[in-house]
Amino acid sequence: MGINIAIDGPAGAGKSTIAKLVAKEKNFIYVDTGAMYRAIALYLIRNNVALDDSESMVKFASQAEVSIKYVDGQQQVILNGENVNGLIRTEEVSKMASVSSAVPEIRTMLLELQRKLARENDVVMDGRDIGTNILPNAQYKIFLTASAEERANRRYKELVERGEKCDYEKIKADIIERDERDSNRATAPLKQAEDAILVDSSNMTIDEVAKTIIDYCK
Ligand code: DC
């Protein structure tokens, strides 16, 4: 087994930003498991699967082969041979990924890929159930969170900087809805592992959060 650092937490807590910094510092690979769920969601959208049709989700997801590779140290998600990295960050994909990731068969499809990466490499892996379910024996576990207001704020600023039109209240409502779905599903819900440290980034800078986690992983 490689050295495994598991970072879980809700959407918008800064997991990927922090995980990338920690991975760089430690010279580990960064594994973004949300991107794998997003690739499957993209395949479901392309096949016109409805958000309430879990039977079709299972059927179509079984045709979606997801793998990852690294280009210049950046994770790329491959869906049936196509690099879909640039296509999985839309709101539509976020919504479908949040719904379809609750389907047990879809979680099972990705479990072995994630465990294999952690067996064969030193990894910083982020997601929702890494410390609780995928890598229960990870040497380091972090539950990274922030208030819904602060996470909505960050997302709002990011969209405004990109010149996109957006509404703060709508962003906040979407975040709360996603938290609820991710935390209340029956299979591998989002929750802090008993042996994870809790880091609340609401009033911390990126550098402070990265330093806290890097110090913990020494
Ligand atoms: O981290 P993210 O926003 O890219 O993840 C997209 C969706 O996938 C999110 O709604 C929750 C789900 N997910 C999950 O259920 N388990 C993981 N390990 C990672 C993501």
mmCIF file of N, CA, C and O and ligand atoms in Angstrom, residues 8-12 15 32-35 37-38 88-89 93-95 97-99 101-102 107 114 126-130 134 178 181-182 185 187-188, ligand 1:
data_model
loop_
_atom_site.group_PDB
_atom_site.id
_atom_site.type_symbol
_atom_site.label_atom_id
_atom_site.label_comp_id
_atom_site.label_asym_id
_atom_site.label_seq_id
_atom_site.Cartn_x
_atom_site.Cartn_y
_atom_site.Cartn_z
ATOM 1 N N ASP A 8 -11.971 14.351 2.792
ATOM 2 C CA ASP A 8 -13.407 14.359 2.483
ATOM 3 C C ASP A 8 -14.020 15.669 2.947
ATOM 4 O O ASP A 8 -13.456 16.373 3.791
ATOM 5 N N GLY A 9 -15.194 15.952 2.407
ATOM 6 C CA GLY A 9 -15.899 17.153 2.836
ATOM 7 C C GLY A 9 -16.941 17.545 1.807
ATOM 8 O O GLY A 9 -16.999 16.969 0.714
ATOM 9 N N PRO A 10 -17.771 18.523 2.158
ATOM 10 C CA PRO A 10 -18.849 18.918 1.248
ATOM 11 C C PRO A 10 -18.340 19.730 0.054
ATOM 12 O O PRO A 10 -17.185 20.176 0.042
ATOM 13 N N ALA A 11 -19.222 19.917 -0.925
ATOM 14 C CA ALA A 11 -18.887 20.687 -2.130
ATOM 15 C C ALA A 11 -18.475 22.105 -1.747
ATOM 16 O O ALA A 11 -19.113 22.727 -0.890
ATOM 17 N N GLY A 12 -17.402 22.575 -2.344
ATOM 18 C CA GLY A 12 -17.008 23.970 -2.158
ATOM 19 C C GLY A 12 -16.192 24.251 -0.914
ATOM 20 O O GLY A 12 -15.924 25.407 -0.594
ATOM 21 N N LYS A 15 -11.558 21.365 -1.141
ATOM 22 C CA LYS A 15 -10.820 20.103 -1.132
ATOM 23 C C LYS A 15 -9.806 19.992 -2.262
ATOM 24 O O LYS A 15 -8.670 19.637 -2.048
ATOM 25 N N ASP A 32 -8.769 12.906 -7.856
ATOM 26 C CA ASP A 32 -10.039 13.619 -7.710
ATOM 27 C C ASP A 32 -11.153 12.628 -8.034
ATOM 28 O O ASP A 32 -11.456 12.374 -9.202
ATOM 29 N N THR A 33 -11.766 12.036 -6.993
ATOM 30 C CA THR A 33 -12.778 10.999 -7.259
ATOM 31 C C THR A 33 -14.092 11.605 -7.749
ATOM 32 O O THR A 33 -14.854 10.957 -8.463
ATOM 33 N N GLY A 34 -14.353 12.867 -7.388
ATOM 34 C CA GLY A 34 -15.561 13.523 -7.886
ATOM 35 C C GLY A 34 -15.570 13.571 -9.411
ATOM 36 O O GLY A 34 -16.626 13.423 -10.048
ATOM 37 N N ALA A 35 -14.374 13.730 -10.000
ATOM 38 C CA ALA A 35 -14.286 13.795 -11.461
ATOM 39 C C ALA A 35 -14.727 12.475 -12.100
ATOM 40 O O ALA A 35 -15.288 12.461 -13.201
ATOM 41 N N TYR A 37 -17.077 10.442 -10.833
ATOM 42 C CA TYR A 37 -18.557 10.457 -10.795
ATOM 43 C C TYR A 37 -19.106 11.416 -11.854
ATOM 44 O O TYR A 37 -20.152 11.162 -12.465
ATOM 45 N N ARG A 38 -18.386 12.498 -12.060
ATOM 46 C CA ARG A 38 -18.830 13.464 -13.077
ATOM 47 C C ARG A 38 -18.753 12.862 -14.489
ATOM 48 O O ARG A 38 -19.611 13.133 -15.329
ATOM 49 N N ILE A 88 -16.783 18.337 -17.745
ATOM 50 C CA ILE A 88 -17.477 17.791 -16.564
ATOM 51 C C ILE A 88 -17.708 18.803 -15.449
ATOM 52 O O ILE A 88 -18.125 18.433 -14.351
ATOM 53 N N ARG A 89 -17.451 20.093 -15.711
ATOM 54 C CA ARG A 89 -17.594 21.085 -14.628
ATOM 55 C C ARG A 89 -18.837 21.950 -14.767
ATOM 56 O O ARG A 89 -18.928 23.008 -14.156
ATOM 57 N N VAL A 93 -23.865 18.785 -15.115
ATOM 58 C CA VAL A 93 -23.113 17.588 -14.702
ATOM 59 C C VAL A 93 -23.050 17.503 -13.171
ATOM 60 O O VAL A 93 -23.202 16.421 -12.598
ATOM 61 N N SER A 94 -22.893 18.644 -12.495
ATOM 62 C CA SER A 94 -22.852 18.638 -11.014
ATOM 63 C C SER A 94 -24.124 18.020 -10.459
ATOM 64 O O SER A 94 -24.095 17.196 -9.542
ATOM 65 N N LYS A 95 -25.239 18.429 -11.021
ATOM 66 C CA LYS A 95 -26.535 17.957 -10.544
ATOM 67 C C LYS A 95 -26.687 16.454 -10.780
ATOM 68 O O LYS A 95 -27.052 15.693 -9.885
ATOM 69 N N ALA A 97 -24.320 14.281 -11.261
ATOM 70 C CA ALA A 97 -23.334 13.521 -10.473
ATOM 71 C C ALA A 97 -23.813 13.384 -9.027
ATOM 72 O O ALA A 97 -23.659 12.325 -8.407
ATOM 73 N N SER A 98 -24.417 14.425 -8.509
ATOM 74 C CA SER A 98 -24.882 14.380 -7.126
ATOM 75 C C SER A 98 -26.006 13.345 -6.973
ATOM 76 O O SER A 98 -26.073 12.633 -5.972
ATOM 77 N N VAL A 99 -26.862 13.250 -7.991
ATOM 78 C CA VAL A 99 -27.966 12.281 -7.931
ATOM 79 C C VAL A 99 -27.462 10.863 -8.233
ATOM 80 O O VAL A 99 -27.716 9.919 -7.478
ATOM 81 N N SER A 101 -24.507 9.571 -8.054
ATOM 82 C CA SER A 101 -23.508 9.008 -7.135
ATOM 83 C C SER A 101 -24.168 8.353 -5.922
ATOM 84 O O SER A 101 -23.506 7.675 -5.148
ATOM 85 N N ALA A 102 -25.468 8.556 -5.757
ATOM 86 C CA ALA A 102 -26.179 7.880 -4.666
ATOM 87 C C ALA A 102 -26.579 6.461 -5.047
ATOM 88 O O ALA A 102 -27.029 5.687 -4.199
ATOM 89 N N ARG A 107 -21.501 3.450 -7.379
ATOM 90 C CA ARG A 107 -20.400 3.568 -6.414
ATOM 91 C C ARG A 107 -19.488 2.335 -6.493
ATOM 92 O O ARG A 107 -18.276 2.452 -6.459
ATOM 93 N N GLN A 114 -10.522 3.282 -7.492
ATOM 94 C CA GLN A 114 -9.971 4.191 -6.476
ATOM 95 C C GLN A 114 -9.019 3.441 -5.538
ATOM 96 O O GLN A 114 -7.922 3.923 -5.226
ATOM 97 N N ASP A 126 -9.332 12.907 -2.821
ATOM 98 C CA ASP A 126 -10.446 13.635 -2.208
ATOM 99 C C ASP A 126 -11.791 13.149 -2.714
ATOM 100 O O ASP A 126 -11.887 12.546 -3.797
ATOM 101 N N GLY A 127 -12.809 13.328 -1.883
ATOM 102 C CA GLY A 127 -14.147 12.860 -2.241
ATOM 103 C C GLY A 127 -15.110 13.050 -1.087
ATOM 104 O O GLY A 127 -15.046 14.061 -0.374
ATOM 105 N N ARG A 128 -16.007 12.068 -0.911
ATOM 106 C CA ARG A 128 -16.998 12.150 0.152
ATOM 107 C C ARG A 128 -16.880 10.990 1.136
ATOM 108 O O ARG A 128 -17.248 11.117 2.295
ATOM 109 N N ASP A 129 -16.394 9.843 0.619
ATOM 110 C CA ASP A 129 -16.376 8.617 1.435
ATOM 111 C C ASP A 129 -15.002 7.976 1.423
ATOM 112 O O ASP A 129 -14.887 6.770 1.586
ATOM 113 N N ILE A 130 -13.970 8.767 1.223
ATOM 114 C CA ILE A 130 -12.631 8.161 1.094
ATOM 115 C C ILE A 130 -12.151 7.637 2.454
ATOM 116 O O ILE A 130 -11.745 6.479 2.571
ATOM 117 N N ILE A 134 -13.698 4.052 1.216
ATOM 118 C CA ILE A 134 -12.751 3.612 0.176
ATOM 119 C C ILE A 134 -11.406 3.228 0.795
ATOM 120 O O ILE A 134 -10.864 2.159 0.506
ATOM 121 N N ARG A 178 -27.316 20.047 -2.289
ATOM 122 C CA ARG A 178 -26.312 19.018 -2.567
ATOM 123 C C ARG A 178 -25.776 18.404 -1.288
ATOM 124 O O ARG A 178 -25.588 17.199 -1.194
ATOM 125 N N ARG A 181 -28.276 15.909 -0.066
ATOM 126 C CA ARG A 181 -28.302 14.663 -0.835
ATOM 127 C C ARG A 181 -27.055 13.822 -0.534
ATOM 128 O O ARG A 181 -27.132 12.624 -0.315
ATOM 129 N N ASP A 182 -25.887 14.479 -0.515
ATOM 130 C CA ASP A 182 -24.635 13.734 -0.297
ATOM 131 C C ASP A 182 -24.583 13.136 1.122
ATOM 132 O O ASP A 182 -24.008 12.069 1.320
ATOM 133 N N ARG A 185 -27.778 10.102 1.775
ATOM 134 C CA ARG A 185 -28.008 8.904 0.967
ATOM 135 C C ARG A 185 -27.675 7.668 1.793
ATOM 136 O O ARG A 185 -26.882 7.731 2.750
ATOM 137 N N THR A 187 -26.116 4.806 0.798
ATOM 138 C CA THR A 187 -24.814 4.182 0.564
ATOM 139 C C THR A 187 -23.686 5.199 0.665
ATOM 140 O O THR A 187 -23.691 6.211 -0.045
ATOM 141 N N ALA A 188 -22.728 4.932 1.527
ATOM 142 C CA ALA A 188 -21.518 5.746 1.672
ATOM 143 C C ALA A 188 -21.808 7.249 1.697
ATOM 144 O O ALA A 188 -21.292 8.010 0.881
HETATM 145 O O1 DC B 1 -16.384 16.711 -5.582
HETATM 146 P P1 DC B 1 -17.320 16.941 -6.737
HETATM 147 O O2 DC B 1 -18.244 18.106 -6.525
HETATM 148 O O3 DC B 1 -16.601 17.015 -8.044
HETATM 149 O O4 DC B 1 -18.229 15.617 -6.805
HETATM 150 C C1 DC B 1 -19.305 15.495 -7.692
HETATM 151 C C2 DC B 1 -20.418 14.653 -7.044
HETATM 152 O O5 DC B 1 -19.962 13.321 -6.872
HETATM 153 C C3 DC B 1 -20.871 15.144 -5.668
HETATM 154 O O6 DC B 1 -22.218 15.573 -5.666
HETATM 155 C C4 DC B 1 -20.757 13.977 -4.749
HETATM 156 C C5 DC B 1 -20.273 12.847 -5.583
HETATM 157 N N1 DC B 1 -19.099 12.193 -5.011
HETATM 158 C C6 DC B 1 -19.323 11.102 -4.208
HETATM 159 O O7 DC B 1 -20.478 10.753 -3.957
HETATM 160 N N2 DC B 1 -18.276 10.418 -3.699
HETATM 161 C C7 DC B 1 -17.021 10.813 -3.951
HETATM 162 N N3 DC B 1 -15.996 10.099 -3.432
HETATM 163 C C8 DC B 1 -16.772 11.951 -4.758
HETATM 164 C C9 DC B 1 -17.850 12.622 -5.268
#
